[in-house]
PDB file of C-alpha atoms and ligand atoms in Angstrom:
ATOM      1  CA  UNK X   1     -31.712 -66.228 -47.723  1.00 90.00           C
ATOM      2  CA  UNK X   2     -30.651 -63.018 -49.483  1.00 96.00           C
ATOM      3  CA  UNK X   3     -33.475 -60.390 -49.265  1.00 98.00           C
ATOM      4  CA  UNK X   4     -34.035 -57.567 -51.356  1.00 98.00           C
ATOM      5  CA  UNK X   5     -35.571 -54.196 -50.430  1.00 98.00           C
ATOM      6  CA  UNK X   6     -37.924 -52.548 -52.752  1.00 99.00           C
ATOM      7  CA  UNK X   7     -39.254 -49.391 -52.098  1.00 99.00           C
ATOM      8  CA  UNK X   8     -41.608 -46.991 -53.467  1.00 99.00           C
ATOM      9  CA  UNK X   9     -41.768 -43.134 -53.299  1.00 98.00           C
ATOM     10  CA  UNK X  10     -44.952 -40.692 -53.303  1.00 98.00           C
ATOM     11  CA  UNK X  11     -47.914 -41.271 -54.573  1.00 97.00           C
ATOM     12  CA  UNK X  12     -47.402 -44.511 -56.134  1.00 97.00           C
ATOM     13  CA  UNK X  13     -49.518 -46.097 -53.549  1.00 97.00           C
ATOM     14  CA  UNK X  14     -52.259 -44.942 -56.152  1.00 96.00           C
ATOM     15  CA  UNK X  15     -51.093 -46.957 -58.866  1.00 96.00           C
ATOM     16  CA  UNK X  16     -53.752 -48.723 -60.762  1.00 93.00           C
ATOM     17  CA  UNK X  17     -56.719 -45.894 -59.485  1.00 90.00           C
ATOM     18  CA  UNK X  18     -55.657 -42.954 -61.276  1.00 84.00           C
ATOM     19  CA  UNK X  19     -53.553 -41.950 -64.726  1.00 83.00           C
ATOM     20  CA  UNK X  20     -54.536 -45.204 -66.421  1.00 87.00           C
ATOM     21  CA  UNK X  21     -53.323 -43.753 -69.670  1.00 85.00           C
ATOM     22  CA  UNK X  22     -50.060 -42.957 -68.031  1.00 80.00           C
ATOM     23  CA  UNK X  23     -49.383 -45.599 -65.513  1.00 83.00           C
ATOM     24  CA  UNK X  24     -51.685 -47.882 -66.969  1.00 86.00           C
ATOM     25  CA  UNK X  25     -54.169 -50.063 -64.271  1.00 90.00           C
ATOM     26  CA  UNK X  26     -51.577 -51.952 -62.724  1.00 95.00           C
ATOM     27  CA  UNK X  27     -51.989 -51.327 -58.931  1.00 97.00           C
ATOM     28  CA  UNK X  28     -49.264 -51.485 -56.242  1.00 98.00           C
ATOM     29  CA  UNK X  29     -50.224 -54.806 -54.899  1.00 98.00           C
ATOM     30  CA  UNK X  30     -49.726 -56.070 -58.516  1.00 97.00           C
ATOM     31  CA  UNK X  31     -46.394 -54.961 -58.338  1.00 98.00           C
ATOM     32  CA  UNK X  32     -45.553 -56.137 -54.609  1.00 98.00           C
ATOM     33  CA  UNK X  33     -46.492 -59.637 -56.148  1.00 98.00           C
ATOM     34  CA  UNK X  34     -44.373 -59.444 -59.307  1.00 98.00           C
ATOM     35  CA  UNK X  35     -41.621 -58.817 -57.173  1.00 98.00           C
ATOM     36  CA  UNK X  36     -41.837 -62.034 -55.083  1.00 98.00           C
ATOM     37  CA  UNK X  37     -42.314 -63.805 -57.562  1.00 98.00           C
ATOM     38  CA  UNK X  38     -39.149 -62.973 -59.421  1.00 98.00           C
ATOM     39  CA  UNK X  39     -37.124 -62.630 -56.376  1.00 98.00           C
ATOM     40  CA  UNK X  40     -38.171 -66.677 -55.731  1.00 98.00           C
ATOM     41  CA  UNK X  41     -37.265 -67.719 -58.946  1.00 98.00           C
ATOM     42  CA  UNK X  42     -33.439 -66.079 -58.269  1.00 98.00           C
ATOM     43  CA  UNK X  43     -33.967 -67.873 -54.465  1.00 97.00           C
ATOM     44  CA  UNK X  44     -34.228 -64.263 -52.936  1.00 98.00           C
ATOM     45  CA  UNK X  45     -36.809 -63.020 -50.245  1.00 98.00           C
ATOM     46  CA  UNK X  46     -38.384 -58.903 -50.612  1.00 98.00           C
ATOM     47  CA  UNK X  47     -39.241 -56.781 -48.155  1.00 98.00           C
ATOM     48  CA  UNK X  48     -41.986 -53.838 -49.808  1.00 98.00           C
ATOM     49  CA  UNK X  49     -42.313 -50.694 -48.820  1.00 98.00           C
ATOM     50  CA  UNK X  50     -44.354 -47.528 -50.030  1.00 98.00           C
ATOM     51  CA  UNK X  51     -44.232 -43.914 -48.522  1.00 98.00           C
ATOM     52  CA  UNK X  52     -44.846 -40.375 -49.396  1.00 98.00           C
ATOM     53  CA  UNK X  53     -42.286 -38.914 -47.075  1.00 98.00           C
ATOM     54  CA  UNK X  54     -38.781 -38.338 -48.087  1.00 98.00           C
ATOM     55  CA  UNK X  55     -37.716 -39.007 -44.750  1.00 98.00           C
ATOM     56  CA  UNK X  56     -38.622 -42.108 -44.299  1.00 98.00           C
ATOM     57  CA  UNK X  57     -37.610 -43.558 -47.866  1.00 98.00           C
ATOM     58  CA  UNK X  58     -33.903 -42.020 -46.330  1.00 98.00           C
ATOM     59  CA  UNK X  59     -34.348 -43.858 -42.992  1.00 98.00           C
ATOM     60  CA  UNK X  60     -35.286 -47.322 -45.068  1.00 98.00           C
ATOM     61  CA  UNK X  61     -32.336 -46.526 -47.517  1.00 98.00           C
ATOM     62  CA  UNK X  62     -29.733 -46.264 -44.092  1.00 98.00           C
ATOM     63  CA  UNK X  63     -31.736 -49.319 -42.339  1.00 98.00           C
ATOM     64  CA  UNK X  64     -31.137 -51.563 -45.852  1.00 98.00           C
ATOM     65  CA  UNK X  65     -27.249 -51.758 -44.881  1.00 97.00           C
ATOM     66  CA  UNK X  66     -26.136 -55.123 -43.658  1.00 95.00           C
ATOM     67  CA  UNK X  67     -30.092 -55.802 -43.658  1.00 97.00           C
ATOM     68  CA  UNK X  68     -30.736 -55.779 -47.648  1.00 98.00           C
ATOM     69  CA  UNK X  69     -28.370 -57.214 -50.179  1.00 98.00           C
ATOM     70  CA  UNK X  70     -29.798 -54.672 -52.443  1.00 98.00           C
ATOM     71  CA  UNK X  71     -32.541 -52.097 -53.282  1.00 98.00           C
ATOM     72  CA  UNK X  72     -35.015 -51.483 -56.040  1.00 99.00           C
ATOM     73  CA  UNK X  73     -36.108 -47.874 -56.315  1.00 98.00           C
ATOM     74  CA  UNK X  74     -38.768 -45.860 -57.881  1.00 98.00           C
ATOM     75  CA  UNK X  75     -38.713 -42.730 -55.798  1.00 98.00           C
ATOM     76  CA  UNK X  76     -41.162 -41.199 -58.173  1.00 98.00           C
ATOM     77  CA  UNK X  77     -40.992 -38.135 -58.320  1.00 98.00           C
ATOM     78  CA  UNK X  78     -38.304 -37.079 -55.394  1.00 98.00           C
ATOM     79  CA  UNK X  79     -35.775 -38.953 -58.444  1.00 98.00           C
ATOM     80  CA  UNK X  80     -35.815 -35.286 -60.084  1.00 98.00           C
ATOM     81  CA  UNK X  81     -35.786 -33.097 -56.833  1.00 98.00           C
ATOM     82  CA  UNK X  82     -33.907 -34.929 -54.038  1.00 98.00           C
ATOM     83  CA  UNK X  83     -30.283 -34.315 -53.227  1.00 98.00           C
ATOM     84  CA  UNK X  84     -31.092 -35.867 -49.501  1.00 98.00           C
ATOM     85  CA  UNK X  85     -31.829 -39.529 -51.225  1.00 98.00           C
ATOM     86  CA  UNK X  86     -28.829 -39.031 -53.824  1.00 98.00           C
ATOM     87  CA  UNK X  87     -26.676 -38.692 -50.311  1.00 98.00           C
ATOM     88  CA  UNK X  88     -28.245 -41.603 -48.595  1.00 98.00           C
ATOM     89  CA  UNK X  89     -27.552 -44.084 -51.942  1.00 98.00           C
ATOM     90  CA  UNK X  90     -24.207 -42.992 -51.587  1.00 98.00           C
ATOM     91  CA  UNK X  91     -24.056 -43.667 -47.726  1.00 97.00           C
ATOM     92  CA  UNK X  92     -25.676 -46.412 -47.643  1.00 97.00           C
ATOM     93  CA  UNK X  93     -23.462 -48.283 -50.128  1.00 93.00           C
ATOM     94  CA  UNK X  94     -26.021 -50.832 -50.777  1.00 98.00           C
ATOM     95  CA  UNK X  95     -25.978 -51.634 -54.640  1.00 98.00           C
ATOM     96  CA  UNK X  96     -29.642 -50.102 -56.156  1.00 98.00           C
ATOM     97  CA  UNK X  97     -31.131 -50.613 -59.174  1.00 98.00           C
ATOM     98  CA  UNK X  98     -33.365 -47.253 -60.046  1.00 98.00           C
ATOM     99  CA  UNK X  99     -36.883 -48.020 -61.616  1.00 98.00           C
ATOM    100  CA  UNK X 100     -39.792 -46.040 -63.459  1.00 98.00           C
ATOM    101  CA  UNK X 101     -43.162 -47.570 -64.539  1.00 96.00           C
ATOM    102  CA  UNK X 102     -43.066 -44.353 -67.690  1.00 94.00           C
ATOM    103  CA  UNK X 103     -40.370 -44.021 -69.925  1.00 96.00           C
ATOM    104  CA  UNK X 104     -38.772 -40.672 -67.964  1.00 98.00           C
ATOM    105  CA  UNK X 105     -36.765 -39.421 -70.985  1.00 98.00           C
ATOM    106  CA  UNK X 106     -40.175 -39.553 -73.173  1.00 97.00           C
ATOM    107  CA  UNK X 107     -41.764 -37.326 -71.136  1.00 96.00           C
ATOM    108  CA  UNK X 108     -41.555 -33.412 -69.899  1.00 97.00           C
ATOM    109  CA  UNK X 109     -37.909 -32.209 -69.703  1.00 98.00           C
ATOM    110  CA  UNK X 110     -37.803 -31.893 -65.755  1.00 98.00           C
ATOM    111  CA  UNK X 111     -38.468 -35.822 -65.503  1.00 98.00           C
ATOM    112  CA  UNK X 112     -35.104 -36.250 -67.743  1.00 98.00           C
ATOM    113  CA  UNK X 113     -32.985 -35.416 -65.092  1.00 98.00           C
ATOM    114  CA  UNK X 114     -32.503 -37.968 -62.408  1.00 98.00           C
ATOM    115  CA  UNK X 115     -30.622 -37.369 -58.931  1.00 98.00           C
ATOM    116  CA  UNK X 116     -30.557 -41.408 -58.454  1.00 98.00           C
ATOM    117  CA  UNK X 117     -29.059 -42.584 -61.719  1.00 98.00           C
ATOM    118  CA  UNK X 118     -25.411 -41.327 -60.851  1.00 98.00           C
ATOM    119  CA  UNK X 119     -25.438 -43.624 -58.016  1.00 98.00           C
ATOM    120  CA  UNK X 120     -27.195 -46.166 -58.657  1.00 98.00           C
ATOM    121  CA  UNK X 121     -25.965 -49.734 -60.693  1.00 98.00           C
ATOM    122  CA  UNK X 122     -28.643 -48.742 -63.153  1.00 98.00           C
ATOM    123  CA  UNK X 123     -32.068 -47.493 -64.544  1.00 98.00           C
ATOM    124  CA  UNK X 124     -34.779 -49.158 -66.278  1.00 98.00           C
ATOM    125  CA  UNK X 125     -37.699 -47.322 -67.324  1.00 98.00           C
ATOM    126  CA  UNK X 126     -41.092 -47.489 -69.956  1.00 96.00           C
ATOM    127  CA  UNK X 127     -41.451 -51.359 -68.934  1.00 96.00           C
ATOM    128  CA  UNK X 128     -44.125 -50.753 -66.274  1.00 94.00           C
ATOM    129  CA  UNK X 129     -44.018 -53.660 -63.417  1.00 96.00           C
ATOM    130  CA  UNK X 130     -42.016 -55.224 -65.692  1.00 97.00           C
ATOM    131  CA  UNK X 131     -38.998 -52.887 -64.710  1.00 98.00           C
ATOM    132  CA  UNK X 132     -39.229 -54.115 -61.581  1.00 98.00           C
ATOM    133  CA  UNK X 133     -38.802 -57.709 -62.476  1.00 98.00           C
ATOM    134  CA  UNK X 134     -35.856 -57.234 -64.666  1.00 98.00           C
ATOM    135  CA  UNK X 135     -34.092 -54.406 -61.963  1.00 98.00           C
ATOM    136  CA  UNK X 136     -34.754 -57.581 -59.889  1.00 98.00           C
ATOM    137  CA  UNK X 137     -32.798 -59.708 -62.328  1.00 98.00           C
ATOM    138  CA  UNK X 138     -30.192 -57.254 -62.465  1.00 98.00           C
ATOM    139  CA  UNK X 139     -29.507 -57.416 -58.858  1.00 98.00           C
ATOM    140  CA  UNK X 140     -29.368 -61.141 -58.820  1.00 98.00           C
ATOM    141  CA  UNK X 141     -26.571 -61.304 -61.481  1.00 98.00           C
ATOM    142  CA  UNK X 142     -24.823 -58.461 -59.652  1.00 98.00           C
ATOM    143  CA  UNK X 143     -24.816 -60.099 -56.221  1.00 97.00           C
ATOM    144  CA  UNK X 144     -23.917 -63.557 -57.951  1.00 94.00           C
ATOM    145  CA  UNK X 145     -20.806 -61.900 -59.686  1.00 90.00           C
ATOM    146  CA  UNK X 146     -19.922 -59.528 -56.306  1.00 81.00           C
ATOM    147  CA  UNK X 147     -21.837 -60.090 -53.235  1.00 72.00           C
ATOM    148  CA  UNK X 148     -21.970 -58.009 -51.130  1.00 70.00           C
ATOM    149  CA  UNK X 149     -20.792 -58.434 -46.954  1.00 60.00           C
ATOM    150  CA  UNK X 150     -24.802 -59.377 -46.263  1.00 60.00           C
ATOM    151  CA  UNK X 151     -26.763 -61.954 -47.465  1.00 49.00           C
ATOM    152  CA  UNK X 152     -29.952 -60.264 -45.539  1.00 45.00           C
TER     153      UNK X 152
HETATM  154  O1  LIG Q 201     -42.726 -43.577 -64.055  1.00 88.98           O
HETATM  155  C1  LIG Q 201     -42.514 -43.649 -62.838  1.00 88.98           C
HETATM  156  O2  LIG Q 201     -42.457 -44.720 -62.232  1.00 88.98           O
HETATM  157  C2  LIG Q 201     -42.344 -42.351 -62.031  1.00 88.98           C
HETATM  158  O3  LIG Q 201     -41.372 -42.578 -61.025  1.00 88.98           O
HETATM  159  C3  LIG Q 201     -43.697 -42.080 -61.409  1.00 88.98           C
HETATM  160  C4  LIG Q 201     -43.741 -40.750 -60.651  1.00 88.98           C
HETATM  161  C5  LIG Q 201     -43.240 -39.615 -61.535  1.00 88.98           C
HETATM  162  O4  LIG Q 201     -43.203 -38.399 -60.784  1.00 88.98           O
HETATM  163  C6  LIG Q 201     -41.867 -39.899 -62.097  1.00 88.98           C
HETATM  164  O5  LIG Q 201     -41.480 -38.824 -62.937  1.00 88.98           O
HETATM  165  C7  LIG Q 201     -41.876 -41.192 -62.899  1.00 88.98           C
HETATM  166  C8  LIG Q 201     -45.178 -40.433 -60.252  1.00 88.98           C
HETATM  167  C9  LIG Q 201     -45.793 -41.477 -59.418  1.00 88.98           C
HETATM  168  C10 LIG Q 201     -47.236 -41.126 -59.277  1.00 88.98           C
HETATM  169  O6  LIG Q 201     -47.975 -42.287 -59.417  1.00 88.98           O
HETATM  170  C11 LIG Q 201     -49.277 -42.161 -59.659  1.00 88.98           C
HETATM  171  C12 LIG Q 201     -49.931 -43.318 -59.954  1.00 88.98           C
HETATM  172  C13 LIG Q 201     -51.267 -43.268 -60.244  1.00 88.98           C
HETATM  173  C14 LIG Q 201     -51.948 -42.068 -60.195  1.00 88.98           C
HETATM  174  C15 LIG Q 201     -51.271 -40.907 -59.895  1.00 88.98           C
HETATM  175  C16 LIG Q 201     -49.940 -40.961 -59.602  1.00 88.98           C
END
């Protein structure tokens, strides 16, 4: 069965404890089952991951090939600082879907620029777990239109 990876970036393993006015009370686990839920309904499995160390986002990103038919990321906020993930996208050539809880571009200036969006298929953002479930959707249609040489 095709599997997706979905993987989160620093500090969003507090989702849901603090910020409610920004990331509302939503917590991570919330989101983890969002995810397999949509992923079922497209006949798709998830594997979900959380860390807080750019490292090992870049060693999931470089495991995901021929593993993961594609990747939802919210690298929080490495998205506006890290050239190293940017590179390992690229690498990696797994198609990714890039995903914010906030609406990025309605906030300060330095979370307007992202290092993901230029290479990945898209970005949603300002939907909260929502996103996730529609970058989810996304994938499907793009896999179902030009799969990729994995099915996971
Ligand atoms: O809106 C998003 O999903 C972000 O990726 C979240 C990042 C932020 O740096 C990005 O600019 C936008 C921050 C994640 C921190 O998550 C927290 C959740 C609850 C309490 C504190 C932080």
């Amino acid at each position: 069965m095709t599997s997706l990876l979905i993987l989160n970036g620093p500090n969003l393993n507090l989702l849901g404890t603090r910020q409610p006015e920004v990331y509302g009370r939503t917590t991570l686990a919330d989101v983890r089952a969002i995810c397999e839920a949509e992923a079922r309904d497209h006949g798709m499995t998830i594997a979900f991951e959380q860390s807080n160390h750019e490292g090992a986002l870049i060693d999931l990103i470089h495991a995901a090939r021929g593993t993961h038919a594609g990747i939802v990321l919210n690298a929080g906020a490495y998205t506006h600082t890290s050239v190293a993930l940017m590179d390992a996208i690229s690498s990696a050539s797994v198609p990714l879907v890039e995903v914010h809880l906030s609406n990025i571009h309605a906030r300060e200036a330095f979370r307007h620029r992202s290092f993901i969006a230029p290479v990945a298929l898209g970005q949603i953002c300002g939907f909260g777990a929502t996103g996730y479930a529609l970058a989810i959707r996304a994938l499907a249609a793009h896999l179902a239109h030009e799969p990729g040489d994995t099915d996971g």
